[in-house]
Every structure is written in C-alpha cells, then in structure tokens.
PDB file of C-alpha atoms in Angstrom:
ATOM      1  CA  MET R   1      30.287  16.260  11.832  1.00  0.00           C
ATOM      2  CA  ILE R   2      31.893  16.557   8.399  1.00  0.00           C
ATOM      3  CA  GLU R   3      34.726  19.092   8.690  1.00  0.00           C
ATOM      4  CA  ASN R   4      34.709  20.395   5.112  1.00  0.00           C
ATOM      5  CA  ASN R   5      31.651  21.188   3.047  1.00  0.00           C
ATOM      6  CA  PRO R   6      30.348  17.909   1.593  1.00  0.00           C
ATOM      7  CA  ILE R   7      29.593  17.338  -2.057  1.00  0.00           C
ATOM      8  CA  LEU R   8      26.007  16.305  -1.258  1.00  0.00           C
ATOM      9  CA  SER R   9      23.537  17.179   1.491  1.00  0.00           C
ATOM     10  CA  ILE R  10      20.468  14.971   1.883  1.00  0.00           C
ATOM     11  CA  CYS R  11      17.914  17.428   3.294  1.00  0.00           C
ATOM     12  CA  ILE R  12      14.954  15.865   5.086  1.00  0.00           C
ATOM     13  CA  PRO R  13      12.057  18.026   6.345  1.00  0.00           C
ATOM     14  CA  THR R  14       9.832  16.046   8.703  1.00  0.00           C
ATOM     15  CA  TYR R  15       6.864  16.337  11.018  1.00  0.00           C
ATOM     16  CA  ASN R  16       5.218  13.612  13.105  1.00  0.00           C
ATOM     17  CA  ARG R  17       6.574  10.755  11.009  1.00  0.00           C
ATOM     18  CA  GLU R  18       8.202   8.544  13.651  1.00  0.00           C
ATOM     19  CA  ASN R  19       7.646   5.350  11.652  1.00  0.00           C
ATOM     20  CA  SER R  20       8.835   6.551   8.267  1.00  0.00           C
ATOM     21  CA  ILE R  21      11.759   8.719   9.445  1.00  0.00           C
ATOM     22  CA  LYS R  22      13.196   5.781  11.387  1.00  0.00           C
ATOM     23  CA  GLN R  23      13.162   3.483   8.367  1.00  0.00           C
ATOM     24  CA  THR R  24      14.452   6.201   6.035  1.00  0.00           C
ATOM     25  CA  LEU R  25      17.414   6.934   8.320  1.00  0.00           C
ATOM     26  CA  GLU R  26      18.179   3.250   8.816  1.00  0.00           C
ATOM     27  CA  LYS R  27      18.383   2.715   5.070  1.00  0.00           C
ATOM     28  CA  LEU R  28      20.378   5.888   4.392  1.00  0.00           C
ATOM     29  CA  CYS R  29      22.884   5.399   7.223  1.00  0.00           C
ATOM     30  CA  ALA R  30      23.658   1.912   5.957  1.00  0.00           C
ATOM     31  CA  ILE R  31      24.973   3.313   2.658  1.00  0.00           C
ATOM     32  CA  VAL R  32      26.184   6.890   3.235  1.00  0.00           C
ATOM     33  CA  ASN R  33      28.675   6.294   6.049  1.00  0.00           C
ATOM     34  CA  ASN R  34      32.242   7.304   5.179  1.00  0.00           C
ATOM     35  CA  LYS R  35      31.070   9.117   2.056  1.00  0.00           C
ATOM     36  CA  ASP R  36      31.237  12.848   1.335  1.00  0.00           C
ATOM     37  CA  ILE R  37      27.581  13.225   2.289  1.00  0.00           C
ATOM     38  CA  GLU R  38      25.741  14.867   5.146  1.00  0.00           C
ATOM     39  CA  ILE R  39      22.150  14.224   6.218  1.00  0.00           C
ATOM     40  CA  VAL R  40      20.368  17.344   7.476  1.00  0.00           C
ATOM     41  CA  ILE R  41      17.014  16.942   9.228  1.00  0.00           C
ATOM     42  CA  SER R  42      14.635  19.748  10.123  1.00  0.00           C
ATOM     43  CA  ASP R  43      11.936  18.532  12.504  1.00  0.00           C
ATOM     44  CA  ASN R  44       8.958  20.903  12.399  1.00  0.00           C
ATOM     45  CA  CYS R  45       8.261  20.602  16.157  1.00  0.00           C
ATOM     46  CA  SER R  46       6.890  17.047  16.041  1.00  0.00           C
ATOM     47  CA  THR R  47       4.645  15.907  18.872  1.00  0.00           C
ATOM     48  CA  ASP R  48       5.304  12.171  18.449  1.00  0.00           C
ATOM     49  CA  ASN R  49       8.536  10.196  18.928  1.00  0.00           C
ATOM     50  CA  THR R  50      10.327  11.786  15.949  1.00  0.00           C
ATOM     51  CA  LYS R  51      12.684  13.856  18.130  1.00  0.00           C
ATOM     52  CA  SER R  52      14.091  10.918  20.108  1.00  0.00           C
ATOM     53  CA  ILE R  53      14.547   8.887  16.914  1.00  0.00           C
ATOM     54  CA  CYS R  54      16.438  11.697  15.182  1.00  0.00           C
ATOM     55  CA  ASN R  55      18.545  12.358  18.276  1.00  0.00           C
ATOM     56  CA  PHE R  56      19.497   8.690  18.408  1.00  0.00           C
ATOM     57  CA  PHE R  57      20.739   8.702  14.822  1.00  0.00           C
ATOM     58  CA  SER R  58      22.471  12.093  15.051  1.00  0.00           C
ATOM     59  CA  ASN R  59      24.350  10.980  18.173  1.00  0.00           C
ATOM     60  CA  LYS R  60      25.385   7.729  16.522  1.00  0.00           C
ATOM     61  CA  PHE R  61      26.459   9.078  13.119  1.00  0.00           C
ATOM     62  CA  ASP R  62      28.775  12.064  12.677  1.00  0.00           C
ATOM     63  CA  ASN R  63      27.377  13.010   9.279  1.00  0.00           C
ATOM     64  CA  ILE R  64      23.826  13.656  10.558  1.00  0.00           C
ATOM     65  CA  VAL R  65      22.827  17.194  11.547  1.00  0.00           C
ATOM     66  CA  TYR R  66      19.511  17.441  13.374  1.00  0.00           C
ATOM     67  CA  TYR R  67      17.474  20.602  13.940  1.00  0.00           C
ATOM     68  CA  CYS R  68      14.254  20.655  15.937  1.00  0.00           C
ATOM     69  CA  GLN R  69      12.111  23.755  15.501  1.00  0.00           C
ATOM     70  CA  LYS R  70      10.790  25.342  18.712  1.00  0.00           C
ATOM     71  CA  GLU R  71       7.391  25.748  17.089  1.00  0.00           C
ATOM     72  CA  ASN R  72       5.706  24.541  13.918  1.00  0.00           C
ATOM     73  CA  ILE R  73       6.847  26.993  11.242  1.00  0.00           C
ATOM     74  CA  GLY R  74       4.817  25.427   8.426  1.00  0.00           C
ATOM     75  CA  PRO R  75       6.050  23.232   5.562  1.00  0.00           C
ATOM     76  CA  ASP R  76       7.317  26.064   3.335  1.00  0.00           C
ATOM     77  CA  LYS R  77       9.613  27.582   5.951  1.00  0.00           C
ATOM     78  CA  ASN R  78      10.721  24.108   6.980  1.00  0.00           C
ATOM     79  CA  PHE R  79      11.751  23.332   3.384  1.00  0.00           C
ATOM     80  CA  GLU R  80      13.596  26.632   3.217  1.00  0.00           C
ATOM     81  CA  PHE R  81      15.290  26.058   6.567  1.00  0.00           C
ATOM     82  CA  VAL R  82      16.658  22.610   5.767  1.00  0.00           C
ATOM     83  CA  LEU R  83      17.932  23.682   2.332  1.00  0.00           C
ATOM     84  CA  THR R  84      19.593  26.876   3.565  1.00  0.00           C
ATOM     85  CA  HIS R  85      21.196  25.226   6.618  1.00  0.00           C
ATOM     86  CA  ALA R  86      22.816  22.459   4.584  1.00  0.00           C
ATOM     87  CA  LYS R  87      26.434  22.895   3.511  1.00  0.00           C
ATOM     88  CA  GLY R  88      26.719  20.656   0.452  1.00  0.00           C
ATOM     89  CA  LYS R  89      27.447  21.829  -3.060  1.00  0.00           C
ATOM     90  CA  TYR R  90      24.320  19.881  -4.048  1.00  0.00           C
ATOM     91  CA  ARG R  91      21.276  19.730  -1.781  1.00  0.00           C
ATOM     92  CA  TRP R  92      18.762  16.965  -2.245  1.00  0.00           C
ATOM     93  CA  LEU R  93      15.312  17.619  -0.771  1.00  0.00           C
ATOM     94  CA  LEU R  94      14.200  14.123   0.245  1.00  0.00           C
ATOM     95  CA  GLY R  95      10.809  13.219   1.697  1.00  0.00           C
ATOM     96  CA  ASP R  96      10.798  11.414   5.024  1.00  0.00           C
ATOM     97  CA  GLY R  97       9.107   8.315   3.621  1.00  0.00           C
ATOM     98  CA  LEU R  98      11.557   7.676   0.788  1.00  0.00           C
ATOM     99  CA  PHE R  99      15.103   6.461   0.318  1.00  0.00           C
ATOM    100  CA  ILE R 100      17.677   5.567  -2.316  1.00  0.00           C
ATOM    101  CA  ASP R 101      19.528   2.276  -2.652  1.00  0.00           C
ATOM    102  CA  LYS R 102      23.288   1.840  -2.822  1.00  0.00           C
ATOM    103  CA  ILE R 103      23.485   1.479  -6.612  1.00  0.00           C
ATOM    104  CA  ASN R 104      21.405   4.570  -7.367  1.00  0.00           C
ATOM    105  CA  LEU R 105      23.263   6.611  -4.751  1.00  0.00           C
ATOM    106  CA  SER R 106      26.580   5.701  -6.383  1.00  0.00           C
ATOM    107  CA  LEU R 107      25.213   6.791  -9.760  1.00  0.00           C
ATOM    108  CA  LEU R 108      24.055  10.104  -8.283  1.00  0.00           C
ATOM    109  CA  LEU R 109      27.431  10.712  -6.642  1.00  0.00           C
ATOM    110  CA  ASN R 110      29.189  10.145  -9.958  1.00  0.00           C
ATOM    111  CA  TYR R 111      27.124  12.965 -11.475  1.00  0.00           C
ATOM    112  CA  VAL R 112      27.459  15.463  -8.627  1.00  0.00           C
ATOM    113  CA  VAL R 113      31.214  14.951  -8.510  1.00  0.00           C
ATOM    114  CA  SER R 114      31.795  15.203 -12.257  1.00  0.00           C
ATOM    115  CA  GLU R 115      29.446  17.978 -13.406  1.00  0.00           C
ATOM    116  CA  ASP R 116      28.294  21.452 -12.446  1.00  0.00           C
ATOM    117  CA  VAL R 117      24.639  21.994 -13.313  1.00  0.00           C
ATOM    118  CA  ASP R 118      22.001  24.045 -11.532  1.00  0.00           C
ATOM    119  CA  LEU R 119      19.578  21.210 -10.912  1.00  0.00           C
ATOM    120  CA  ILE R 120      19.621  17.422 -11.144  1.00  0.00           C
ATOM    121  CA  VAL R 121      16.201  15.799 -11.486  1.00  0.00           C
ATOM    122  CA  LEU R 122      15.856  12.149 -10.535  1.00  0.00           C
ATOM    123  CA  GLY R 123      13.247   9.638 -11.627  1.00  0.00           C
ATOM    124  CA  GLU R 124      10.835   7.093 -10.218  1.00  0.00           C
ATOM    125  CA  LYS R 125      10.107   3.778 -11.948  1.00  0.00           C
ATOM    126  CA  GLU R 126       6.337   4.120 -12.259  1.00  0.00           C
ATOM    127  CA  ARG R 127       6.406   7.823 -13.157  1.00  0.00           C
ATOM    128  CA  ASN R 128       9.288   7.902 -15.608  1.00  0.00           C
ATOM    129  CA  SER R 129       9.495   4.426 -17.107  1.00  0.00           C
ATOM    130  CA  SER R 130       9.438   5.764 -20.683  1.00  0.00           C
ATOM    131  CA  ASP R 131      11.411   8.980 -20.137  1.00  0.00           C
ATOM    132  CA  LYS R 132      14.912   9.472 -21.507  1.00  0.00           C
ATOM    133  CA  GLU R 133      17.845  11.309 -19.988  1.00  0.00           C
ATOM    134  CA  LYS R 134      18.045  14.906 -21.150  1.00  0.00           C
ATOM    135  CA  ILE R 135      19.824  18.174 -20.419  1.00  0.00           C
ATOM    136  CA  TYR R 136      17.629  21.279 -20.470  1.00  0.00           C
ATOM    137  CA  TYR R 137      18.913  24.751 -21.325  1.00  0.00           C
ATOM    138  CA  ASP R 138      15.536  26.324 -22.137  1.00  0.00           C
ATOM    139  CA  GLY R 139      13.128  27.168 -19.317  1.00  0.00           C
ATOM    140  CA  ASN R 140       9.976  26.889 -21.420  1.00  0.00           C
ATOM    141  CA  GLU R 141      10.989  23.475 -22.671  1.00  0.00           C
ATOM    142  CA  LEU R 142      11.649  22.413 -19.073  1.00  0.00           C
ATOM    143  CA  LEU R 143       8.230  23.675 -17.969  1.00  0.00           C
ATOM    144  CA  LYS R 144       6.380  21.924 -20.795  1.00  0.00           C
ATOM    145  CA  GLU R 145       8.142  18.578 -20.623  1.00  0.00           C
ATOM    146  CA  ILE R 146       8.836  17.884 -16.945  1.00  0.00           C
ATOM    147  CA  GLY R 147       7.348  20.823 -15.027  1.00  0.00           C
ATOM    148  CA  TRP R 148       4.723  18.395 -13.702  1.00  0.00           C
ATOM    149  CA  HIS R 149       7.467  16.124 -12.328  1.00  0.00           C
ATOM    150  CA  LEU R 150       9.235  18.963 -10.506  1.00  0.00           C
ATOM    151  CA  THR R 151       6.345  19.196  -8.042  1.00  0.00           C
ATOM    152  CA  TRP R 152       7.726  16.145  -6.216  1.00  0.00           C
ATOM    153  CA  ILE R 153      10.289  17.322  -3.680  1.00  0.00           C
ATOM    154  CA  SER R 154      12.191  14.057  -3.557  1.00  0.00           C
ATOM    155  CA  VAL R 155      13.457  14.166  -7.157  1.00  0.00           C
ATOM    156  CA  LEU R 156      15.082  17.598  -6.802  1.00  0.00           C
ATOM    157  CA  VAL R 157      18.834  17.946  -6.246  1.00  0.00           C
ATOM    158  CA  PHE R 158      19.650  21.669  -6.153  1.00  0.00           C
ATOM    159  CA  ASN R 159      23.018  23.257  -6.740  1.00  0.00           C
ATOM    160  CA  GLU R 160      23.842  25.514  -3.784  1.00  0.00           C
ATOM    161  CA  ARG R 161      23.819  28.590  -6.041  1.00  0.00           C
ATOM    162  CA  VAL R 162      20.122  28.051  -6.755  1.00  0.00           C
ATOM    163  CA  ILE R 163      19.367  27.929  -3.027  1.00  0.00           C
ATOM    164  CA  ASN R 164      21.554  30.959  -2.294  1.00  0.00           C
ATOM    165  CA  ASN R 165      19.781  33.021  -4.971  1.00  0.00           C
ATOM    166  CA  SER R 166      16.173  31.986  -4.390  1.00  0.00           C
ATOM    167  CA  ASP R 167      13.301  34.129  -3.136  1.00  0.00           C
ATOM    168  CA  PHE R 168      11.498  31.501  -1.079  1.00  0.00           C
ATOM    169  CA  LYS R 169       8.961  33.965   0.326  1.00  0.00           C
ATOM    170  CA  ARG R 170       7.515  34.608  -3.127  1.00  0.00           C
ATOM    171  CA  TYR R 171       6.108  31.062  -3.147  1.00  0.00           C
ATOM    172  CA  TYR R 172       4.958  30.729   0.460  1.00  0.00           C
ATOM    173  CA  GLU R 173       1.473  29.159   0.688  1.00  0.00           C
ATOM    174  CA  SER R 174       1.568  28.075  -2.959  1.00  0.00           C
ATOM    175  CA  ASN R 175       1.986  24.366  -2.088  1.00  0.00           C
ATOM    176  CA  PHE R 176       4.766  24.278  -4.698  1.00  0.00           C
ATOM    177  CA  ILE R 177       7.571  26.324  -3.182  1.00  0.00           C
ATOM    178  CA  GLN R 178      10.184  23.749  -4.238  1.00  0.00           C
ATOM    179  CA  THR R 179       9.034  24.093  -7.860  1.00  0.00           C
ATOM    180  CA  GLY R 180       8.589  27.854  -7.754  1.00  0.00           C
ATOM    181  CA  ILE R 181      12.176  28.624  -6.785  1.00  0.00           C
ATOM    182  CA  ILE R 182      13.380  26.553  -9.745  1.00  0.00           C
ATOM    183  CA  PHE R 183      11.376  28.408 -12.380  1.00  0.00           C
ATOM    184  CA  GLU R 184      11.986  31.777 -10.729  1.00  0.00           C
ATOM    185  CA  TYR R 185      15.723  31.109 -10.862  1.00  0.00           C
ATOM    186  CA  PHE R 186      15.650  30.023 -14.501  1.00  0.00           C
ATOM    187  CA  SER R 187      13.636  33.072 -15.541  1.00  0.00           C
ATOM    188  CA  ILE R 188      16.578  35.223 -14.425  1.00  0.00           C
ATOM    189  CA  ASN R 189      19.624  33.014 -14.964  1.00  0.00           C
ATOM    190  CA  LYS R 190      20.723  30.838 -17.845  1.00  0.00           C
ATOM    191  CA  GLY R 191      20.462  27.619 -15.916  1.00  0.00           C
ATOM    192  CA  VAL R 192      21.126  24.011 -16.838  1.00  0.00           C
ATOM    193  CA  VAL R 193      19.001  21.076 -15.684  1.00  0.00           C
ATOM    194  CA  HIS R 194      20.090  17.452 -15.996  1.00  0.00           C
ATOM    195  CA  PHE R 195      17.141  15.054 -15.965  1.00  0.00           C
ATOM    196  CA  ILE R 196      18.323  11.521 -15.116  1.00  0.00           C
ATOM    197  CA  PRO R 197      15.240   9.250 -14.906  1.00  0.00           C
ATOM    198  CA  ASN R 198      17.301   6.064 -14.577  1.00  0.00           C
ATOM    199  CA  ILE R 199      18.457   7.167 -11.110  1.00  0.00           C
ATOM    200  CA  CYS R 200      15.383   6.226  -9.107  1.00  0.00           C
ATOM    201  CA  ILE R 201      14.221   6.804  -5.564  1.00  0.00           C
ATOM    202  CA  SER R 202      12.182   4.232  -3.651  1.00  0.00           C
ATOM    203  CA  ASN R 203       9.062   4.551  -1.491  1.00  0.00           C
ATOM    204  CA  LEU R 204       8.635   2.943   1.928  1.00  0.00           C
ATOM    205  CA  TYR R 205       4.868   2.720   1.268  1.00  0.00           C
ATOM    206  CA  ILE R 206       4.025   3.585   4.862  1.00  0.00           C
ATOM    207  CA  LYS R 207       0.536   4.963   5.367  1.00  0.00           C
ATOM    208  CA  LYS R 208       0.717   8.641   6.331  1.00  0.00           C
ATOM    209  CA  THR R 209      -1.812  10.241   8.637  1.00  0.00           C
ATOM    210  CA  ASN R 210      -1.576  13.782   7.273  1.00  0.00           C
ATOM    211  CA  GLY R 211      -1.846  13.190   3.547  1.00  0.00           C
ATOM    212  CA  TRP R 212      -3.014  15.597   0.828  1.00  0.00           C
ATOM    213  CA  GLN R 213      -5.767  13.335  -0.512  1.00  0.00           C
ATOM    214  CA  SER R 214      -8.623  15.090   1.303  1.00  0.00           C
ATOM    215  CA  LYS R 215      -7.579  18.397  -0.320  1.00  0.00           C
ATOM    216  CA  VAL R 216      -6.620  17.035  -3.724  1.00  0.00           C
ATOM    217  CA  LEU R 217      -8.881  19.311  -5.797  1.00  0.00           C
ATOM    218  CA  GLU R 218      -7.792  22.387  -3.896  1.00  0.00           C
ATOM    219  CA  ILE R 219      -4.092  21.526  -4.242  1.00  0.00           C
ATOM    220  CA  PHE R 220      -3.774  19.886  -7.657  1.00  0.00           C
ATOM    221  CA  CYS R 221      -6.445  21.840  -9.503  1.00  0.00           C
ATOM    222  CA  GLN R 222      -6.971  25.228  -7.861  1.00  0.00           C
ATOM    223  CA  LYS R 223      -3.553  25.929  -6.345  1.00  0.00           C
ATOM    224  CA  TRP R 224      -1.698  24.135  -9.139  1.00  0.00           C
ATOM    225  CA  PHE R 225      -3.436  26.239 -11.802  1.00  0.00           C
ATOM    226  CA  LEU R 226      -2.838  29.484  -9.895  1.00  0.00           C
ATOM    227  CA  PHE R 227       0.774  28.573  -9.205  1.00  0.00           C
ATOM    228  CA  VAL R 228       1.697  27.795 -12.813  1.00  0.00           C
ATOM    229  CA  PHE R 229       0.009  30.879 -14.232  1.00  0.00           C
ATOM    230  CA  SER R 230       1.682  33.059 -11.598  1.00  0.00           C
ATOM    231  CA  LEU R 231       5.132  32.084 -12.877  1.00  0.00           C
ATOM    232  CA  PRO R 232       7.145  34.947 -14.444  1.00  0.00           C
ATOM    233  CA  LEU R 233       6.186  36.294 -17.870  1.00  0.00           C
ATOM    234  CA  PHE R 234       9.371  34.707 -19.183  1.00  0.00           C
ATOM    235  CA  TYR R 235       7.292  31.534 -19.532  1.00  0.00           C
ATOM    236  CA  THR R 236       4.801  31.466 -22.392  1.00  0.00           C
ATOM    237  CA  TYR R 237       1.084  30.881 -22.072  1.00  0.00           C
ATOM    238  CA  GLU R 238       1.450  27.707 -24.147  1.00  0.00           C
ATOM    239  CA  SER R 239       4.154  26.315 -21.847  1.00  0.00           C
ATOM    240  CA  LYS R 240       2.064  27.049 -18.763  1.00  0.00           C
ATOM    241  CA  LYS R 241      -1.065  25.473 -20.255  1.00  0.00           C
ATOM    242  CA  VAL R 242       0.776  22.288 -21.248  1.00  0.00           C
ATOM    243  CA  CYS R 243       2.353  22.069 -17.806  1.00  0.00           C
ATOM    244  CA  VAL R 244      -0.981  22.465 -16.000  1.00  0.00           C
ATOM    245  CA  TYR R 245      -2.647  19.632 -17.916  1.00  0.00           C
ATOM    246  CA  SER R 246       0.416  17.377 -17.859  1.00  0.00           C
ATOM    247  CA  HIS R 247       0.374  16.822 -14.109  1.00  0.00           C
ATOM    248  CA  GLY R 248      -2.971  15.013 -14.005  1.00  0.00           C
ATOM    249  CA  ILE R 249      -2.169  13.029 -17.148  1.00  0.00           C
ATOM    250  CA  LYS R 250       1.381  11.985 -16.294  1.00  0.00           C
ATOM    251  CA  THR R 251       0.778  11.139 -12.633  1.00  0.00           C
ATOM    252  CA  LYS R 252      -2.533   9.405 -13.468  1.00  0.00           C
ATOM    253  CA  LEU R 253      -3.961  11.170 -10.437  1.00  0.00           C
ATOM    254  CA  PHE R 254      -7.261  11.711 -12.256  1.00  0.00           C
ATOM    255  CA  SER R 255      -7.418   8.414 -14.126  1.00  0.00           C
ATOM    256  CA  ILE R 256     -10.501   6.282 -13.421  1.00  0.00           C
ATOM    257  CA  ARG R 257      -8.584   4.203 -10.897  1.00  0.00           C
ATOM    258  CA  GLY R 258      -7.071   7.334  -9.356  1.00  0.00           C
ATOM    259  CA  LEU R 259     -10.481   8.987  -9.067  1.00  0.00           C
ATOM    260  CA  ILE R 260     -11.955   5.937  -7.346  1.00  0.00           C
ATOM    261  CA  ARG R 261      -9.155   5.981  -4.798  1.00  0.00           C
ATOM    262  CA  LEU R 262      -9.623   9.696  -4.208  1.00  0.00           C
ATOM    263  CA  LYS R 263     -13.355   9.224  -3.720  1.00  0.00           C
ATOM    264  CA  LEU R 264     -12.723   6.502  -1.122  1.00  0.00           C
ATOM    265  CA  GLN R 265     -10.173   8.742   0.619  1.00  0.00           C
ATOM    266  CA  GLY R 266     -12.611  11.642   0.832  1.00  0.00           C
ATOM    267  CA  GLY R 267     -10.877  13.673  -1.854  1.00  0.00           C
ATOM    268  CA  ILE R 268     -13.762  14.230  -4.249  1.00  0.00           C
ATOM    269  CA  SER R 269     -17.443  14.962  -3.698  1.00  0.00           C
ATOM    270  CA  LEU R 270     -20.072  16.988  -5.485  1.00  0.00           C
ATOM    271  CA  LYS R 271     -19.451  19.816  -3.023  1.00  0.00           C
ATOM    272  CA  SER R 272     -15.672  19.913  -3.593  1.00  0.00           C
ATOM    273  CA  ILE R 273     -16.168  19.617  -7.360  1.00  0.00           C
ATOM    274  CA  ARG R 274     -18.628  22.513  -7.365  1.00  0.00           C
ATOM    275  CA  GLU R 275     -16.288  24.682  -5.260  1.00  0.00           C
ATOM    276  CA  ASN R 276     -13.323  24.051  -7.576  1.00  0.00           C
ATOM    277  CA  TRP R 277     -15.067  23.581 -10.927  1.00  0.00           C
ATOM    278  CA  PHE R 278     -13.412  26.477 -12.747  1.00  0.00           C
ATOM    279  CA  PHE R 279      -9.965  25.145 -11.889  1.00  0.00           C
ATOM    280  CA  ILE R 280     -10.896  21.512 -12.490  1.00  0.00           C
ATOM    281  CA  LYS R 281     -12.046  22.110 -16.060  1.00  0.00           C
ATOM    282  CA  ASN R 282      -8.897  24.142 -16.732  1.00  0.00           C
ATOM    283  CA  SER R 283      -6.510  21.615 -15.170  1.00  0.00           C
ATOM    284  CA  ILE R 284      -7.615  18.170 -16.296  1.00  0.00           C
ATOM    285  CA  THR R 285      -9.002  16.628 -19.475  1.00  0.00           C
ATOM    286  CA  LYS R 286     -12.701  16.617 -20.377  1.00  0.00           C
ATOM    287  CA  LYS R 287     -12.698  12.831 -20.072  1.00  0.00           C
ATOM    288  CA  SER R 288     -11.380  13.027 -16.509  1.00  0.00           C
ATOM    289  CA  CYS R 289     -13.932  15.734 -15.679  1.00  0.00           C
ATOM    290  CA  PHE R 290     -16.729  13.472 -16.877  1.00  0.00           C
ATOM    291  CA  PHE R 291     -15.580  10.445 -14.885  1.00  0.00           C
ATOM    292  CA  MET R 292     -14.956  12.617 -11.828  1.00  0.00           C
ATOM    293  CA  LEU R 293     -18.613  13.683 -11.850  1.00  0.00           C
ATOM    294  CA  ILE R 294     -19.836  10.110 -12.343  1.00  0.00           C
ATOM    295  CA  ILE R 295     -17.608   8.617  -9.633  1.00  0.00           C
ATOM    296  CA  SER R 296     -18.553  11.362  -7.170  1.00  0.00           C
ATOM    297  CA  LEU R 297     -22.183  10.126  -7.416  1.00  0.00           C
ATOM    298  CA  VAL R 298     -21.411   6.433  -6.847  1.00  0.00           C
ATOM    299  CA  PRO R 299     -21.641   5.231  -3.220  1.00  0.00           C
ATOM    300  CA  CYS R 300     -18.315   4.188  -1.690  1.00  0.00           C
ATOM    301  CA  PHE R 301     -19.449   0.618  -0.911  1.00  0.00           C
ATOM    302  CA  ILE R 302     -20.090   0.015  -4.621  1.00  0.00           C
ATOM    303  CA  LEU R 303     -16.645   1.369  -5.545  1.00  0.00           C
ATOM    304  CA  ARG R 304     -14.984  -0.880  -2.954  1.00  0.00           C
ATOM    305  CA  PHE R 305     -16.900  -3.850  -4.364  1.00  0.00           C
ATOM    306  CA  LEU R 306     -15.772  -3.033  -7.908  1.00  0.00           C
ATOM    307  CA  LEU R 307     -12.132  -2.745  -6.782  1.00  0.00           C
ATOM    308  CA  ARG R 308     -12.348  -6.176  -5.096  1.00  0.00           C
ATOM    309  CA  ILE R 309     -13.726  -7.703  -8.284  1.00  0.00           C
ATOM    310  CA  LYS R 310     -10.958  -6.110 -10.363  1.00  0.00           C
ATOM    311  CA  LYS R 311      -8.341  -7.390  -7.914  1.00  0.00           C
ATOM    312  CA  CYS R 312      -9.758 -10.923  -8.101  1.00  0.00           C
ATOM    313  CA  ILE R 313      -9.780 -10.822 -11.902  1.00  0.00           C
ATOM    314  CA  ASN R 314      -6.166  -9.644 -12.004  1.00  0.00           C
ATOM    315  CA  VAL R 315      -5.113 -12.456  -9.667  1.00  0.00           C
TER     316      VAL R 315
END
C-alpha cells in the first residue's frame, strides 16, 4: 500500500474478464513497481476466475488495491466507484483489455508531475495518427474536435478535482457517463484539457464475450444522439451536431468495412435499422446510411466470402 497519495491512479473497472485482466496486470506490474502509482481495481461481482487473479496480484504487489463488489452494481456505478476510491492526483480510467508500455508511461508521468490541468487525453495509433497535440480552454471547441474521442474510457486521465466535483448520477444509463462528467464539469468551470495523441495505449486484442456490437445502433446512434443533445445549454447546437456525426466518421465504425463486420456480429439488421432510423439518419452520413441498408440485405455467407477475397488480394 502506498503511504502517501500517489501522483497517478490507474483505475480498472472489470467484470468477468479473467483472461484480459490477467494480461493487463502482468504488463502493468512489470513497469509500475517502485513508481508513484497505484492500481485500483473494482470487480463488479465477477462469476469467473477474475477474483482469484486480482487477489493474487494485490497480495503480491503493494501498490494494487482490489475491491470486489458484493453484487453487480452496473457499469456506471462501477466506473464511479473506482474513480472515487482512488487516491491519486490524476486518475486514469483504463479498460481491462488494454495497457501502456514503459516508454509511453514515462511520457505520461512527465506530464502529470509537471502540469496541473483538469483532464489529460491520450491517443491511440489507429484513431489519432494525424492528430496534433493541443491544449483546450474552450468547451465547445473541445466538443467539436475531440468529443467523439472522449467516449473511450481508456484515454481519459482525470484530475482529482474533476472527480470530486462531478455529478455521476446525472449520466447514469447514458452509456457515456465518463464523457458526460467531463462536459458537465467544463460547462461550470473554466477547465483546461491537454490532448496528447503521441502518448498511446495498446490493445491486447482478446475477444470479449460481452461486447457492444449486438447493440451498436442503440448505443452509437440512439443513445449517442440523445446523450450529446442532452449536454448543458452551454454547448451550442452546432458543436453538438458536429460531435454527433464525428464519432461514426472518425472511428470508421460505419465505414463499409465496419458495417460488414457489424452485420456479421449481429449488430445491424433491417429490424434494428427500422427501430433506430430517426437516430441513424441524424448520427451518420447519408453515404453510410445507404450502405448500411444495402449490407443489411446481403446474406452473411456472401459477406464472409467477399472479406476472404479482399484478404487474399491484400496478401
């Protein structure tokens, strides 16, 4: 146990991820030992081997704090719990299937030690390859330019004052609680955000059993649209509209290749498109809408065949 409050808390919410949490902790423990860093894990009452794995690491390493919930409290409350029970000046909400290497961790530590901003936003090579480092003072500019990127929990390093002054309950059930508390905070306070895309996190690329793909239209069209337009009136209509459309474009979630993958994963069908059509047409481009309808009609075996051909051609 770290005696004094650390400079950085790595906050990991987890549930039934015995394979990924083990690898994440192995990689983190190899580089954070003897540094001013704590690792805080909140296990949302897992039913697999997650508990024994976390207990093993917490007993072996003094800088790991492990909490196991008595019952499943849902993802939102689990995010809130791990962030509010950490003690670091900065609190990094890291997914249980990701990690950071030694070089990037050293770069991050240099920033958290030397500056005092409200939020540090990290990058990912595929997402932010063309983005440049920038400091944001204006909330609308932040929403328009990288609001889409702030949906990913693992790039968010919060200053403790943001956590201590956040109304988490306001964004329960939104699917974007981690993003909501940021924009709520900046609508009230004159915050500063440092976007550092060259500090990148890495993915373990382990297949997850409880992914969001089957609910993609509900989450990233319907709930995304409702979430953004429910943000405080401090944010302009223009900023909100740009932010809504940017997510699908920047992440390439609704590109032709992305749509094919979603179709094969059960994420899009004529039924789901019909149920979410209003939000779809107000969240993604007309081109993506068109290809979504076409791909939803194509049998999966044909799509798999086309992907094999494309893979062979690329080889």
